[in-house]
mmCIF file of C-alpha atoms in Angstrom:
data_model
loop_
_atom_site.group_PDB
_atom_site.id
_atom_site.type_symbol
_atom_site.label_atom_id
_atom_site.label_comp_id
_atom_site.label_asym_id
_atom_site.label_seq_id
_atom_site.Cartn_x
_atom_site.Cartn_y
_atom_site.Cartn_z
ATOM 1 C CA MET A 1 8.977 27.486 -2.105
ATOM 2 C CA LEU A 2 11.594 27.760 0.635
ATOM 3 C CA GLN A 3 12.236 31.484 0.355
ATOM 4 C CA PRO A 4 11.506 33.489 3.501
ATOM 5 C CA ARG A 5 8.500 35.767 3.431
ATOM 6 C CA ILE A 6 9.233 39.093 5.099
ATOM 7 C CA PRO A 7 6.151 41.105 6.030
ATOM 8 C CA VAL A 8 6.130 44.613 4.624
ATOM 9 C CA ASN A 9 5.137 47.449 6.941
ATOM 10 C CA PRO A 10 3.228 50.052 4.905
ATOM 11 C CA LEU A 11 4.031 52.784 7.471
ATOM 12 C CA PRO A 12 7.599 52.343 8.766
ATOM 13 C CA THR A 13 7.246 55.021 11.437
ATOM 14 C CA GLY A 14 8.063 52.959 14.502
ATOM 15 C CA THR A 15 4.683 53.650 16.068
ATOM 16 C CA PRO A 16 2.326 50.719 16.552
ATOM 17 C CA ILE A 17 -0.698 50.611 14.305
ATOM 18 C CA PRO A 18 -3.863 49.865 16.331
ATOM 19 C CA LEU A 19 -6.077 47.066 15.085
ATOM 20 C CA THR A 20 -9.258 49.016 15.767
ATOM 21 C CA ASN A 21 -9.768 52.743 15.718
ATOM 22 C CA PRO A 22 -10.930 53.927 19.156
ATOM 23 C CA ALA A 23 -13.539 56.648 19.387
ATOM 24 C CA PRO A 24 -11.860 60.073 19.489
ATOM 25 C CA THR A 25 -12.148 61.964 22.761
ATOM 26 C CA PRO A 26 -13.730 65.398 22.504
ATOM 27 C CA ALA A 27 -11.339 68.300 22.967
ATOM 28 C CA ALA A 28 -13.642 70.038 25.479
ATOM 29 C CA ASP A 29 -13.174 67.272 28.082
ATOM 30 C CA ILE A 30 -9.391 67.642 28.238
ATOM 31 C CA GLU A 31 -8.139 69.852 31.081
ATOM 32 C CA PRO A 32 -4.519 71.008 31.083
ATOM 33 C CA THR A 33 -2.545 69.907 34.123
ATOM 34 C CA ALA A 34 0.074 72.667 33.860
ATOM 35 C CA PRO A 35 0.106 76.067 32.228
ATOM 36 C CA ALA A 36 1.075 75.927 28.574
ATOM 37 C CA SER A 37 4.010 78.308 29.076
ATOM 38 C CA THR A 38 5.697 76.198 31.786
ATOM 39 C CA PRO A 39 7.617 73.180 30.446
ATOM 40 C CA ALA A 40 7.410 69.907 32.328
ATOM 41 C CA PRO A 41 10.270 69.364 34.799
ATOM 42 C CA ILE A 42 12.974 66.967 33.682
ATOM 43 C CA PRO A 43 13.365 64.021 36.052
ATOM 44 C CA VAL A 44 16.767 63.776 37.693
ATOM 45 C CA VAL A 45 18.479 60.443 37.148
ATOM 46 C CA PRO A 46 20.683 59.401 40.071
ATOM 47 C CA ALA A 47 24.309 58.715 39.239
ATOM 48 C CA ARG A 48 25.295 55.075 38.975
ATOM 49 C CA THR A 49 27.463 53.706 41.688
ATOM 50 C CA THR A 50 30.848 52.441 40.560
ATOM 51 C CA VAL A 51 32.431 49.233 41.795
ATOM 52 C CA GLN A 52 35.980 49.749 42.936
ATOM 53 C CA LEU A 53 38.211 46.705 43.175
ATOM 54 C CA THR A 54 40.993 46.664 45.708
ATOM 55 C CA PRO A 55 44.054 44.526 44.977
ATOM 56 C CA GLY A 56 42.845 41.912 47.465
ATOM 57 C CA SER A 57 39.375 41.658 45.952
ATOM 58 C CA ALA A 58 40.812 41.530 42.428
ATOM 59 C CA LEU A 59 43.077 38.666 43.491
ATOM 60 C CA ALA A 60 40.138 36.846 45.096
ATOM 61 C CA LEU A 61 38.065 37.359 41.945
ATOM 62 C CA ALA A 62 40.844 35.968 39.752
ATOM 63 C CA ALA A 63 41.339 32.979 42.064
ATOM 64 C CA GLY A 64 37.599 32.285 42.088
ATOM 65 C CA GLY A 65 37.447 32.445 38.296
ATOM 66 C CA GLY A 66 40.403 30.095 38.010
ATOM 67 C CA ALA A 67 38.765 27.644 40.408
ATOM 68 C CA VAL A 68 35.542 27.705 38.384
ATOM 69 C CA VAL A 69 37.464 27.014 35.174
ATOM 70 C CA LEU A 70 39.297 24.090 36.794
ATOM 71 C CA VAL A 71 36.107 22.553 38.189
ATOM 72 C CA VAL A 72 34.205 22.889 34.910
ATOM 73 C CA GLY A 73 37.167 21.481 32.971
ATOM 74 C CA THR A 74 37.432 18.528 35.341
ATOM 75 C CA VAL A 75 33.733 17.740 34.980
ATOM 76 C CA LEU A 76 33.886 17.939 31.185
ATOM 77 C CA VAL A 77 36.995 15.753 30.950
ATOM 78 C CA SER A 78 35.467 13.145 33.265
ATOM 79 C CA MET A 79 32.294 13.065 31.155
ATOM 80 C CA LEU A 80 34.373 12.605 27.992
ATOM 81 C CA LEU A 81 36.341 9.829 29.682
ATOM 82 C CA ALA A 82 33.110 8.089 30.746
ATOM 83 C CA VAL A 83 31.814 8.188 27.168
ATOM 84 C CA ALA A 84 35.118 6.835 25.838
ATOM 85 C CA ILE A 85 35.193 3.957 28.363
ATOM 86 C CA THR A 86 31.571 3.089 27.549
ATOM 87 C CA GLY A 87 32.349 3.031 23.822
ATOM 88 C CA VAL A 88 35.387 0.786 24.301
ATOM 89 C CA SER A 89 33.443 -1.632 26.515
ATOM 90 C CA VAL A 90 30.619 -1.845 23.958
ATOM 91 C CA ALA A 91 33.175 -2.542 21.214
ATOM 92 C CA VAL A 92 34.813 -5.303 23.299
ATOM 93 C CA CYS A 93 31.396 -6.869 23.985
ATOM 94 C CA ALA A 94 30.610 -6.799 20.258
ATOM 95 C CA VAL A 95 33.896 -8.561 19.419
ATOM 96 C CA VAL A 96 33.322 -11.236 22.076
ATOM 97 C CA LEU A 97 29.742 -11.852 20.908
ATOM 98 C CA LYS A 98 30.859 -12.066 17.296
ATOM 99 C CA SER A 99 33.526 -14.567 18.287
ATOM 100 C CA LEU A 100 31.021 -16.694 20.205
ATOM 101 C CA ILE A 101 28.551 -16.660 17.309
ATOM 102 C CA ASN A 102 31.292 -17.668 14.851
ATOM 103 C CA GLN A 103 32.349 -20.564 17.108
ATOM 104 C CA GLU A 104 28.744 -21.811 17.286
ATOM 105 C CA ARG A 105 28.512 -21.826 13.491
ATOM 106 C CA LYS A 106 31.757 -23.829 13.100
ATOM 107 C CA HIS A 107 30.787 -26.557 15.568
#
């Protein structure tokens, strides 16, 4: 009942299977754009630019990363401290209320 159902592809070719078969185009209407003997030109991919770090920029990057870590750590610790203080205050309120209710029952 809880086993996953994996769909099975009857033609694992990597090409999408169309939902409807389009009408085939007649071969007489197709005109070649280039002679059959000339291969298509290969597009030239520009070289990627490299980022070079100088010692000053590397130091600034390290200092910036350290500052981010300190700020995020401070925020997380303050949130944890706020949750802890809230929990302690709720526990103290519960003890005081329980004490008041017990005193009302005795008198």
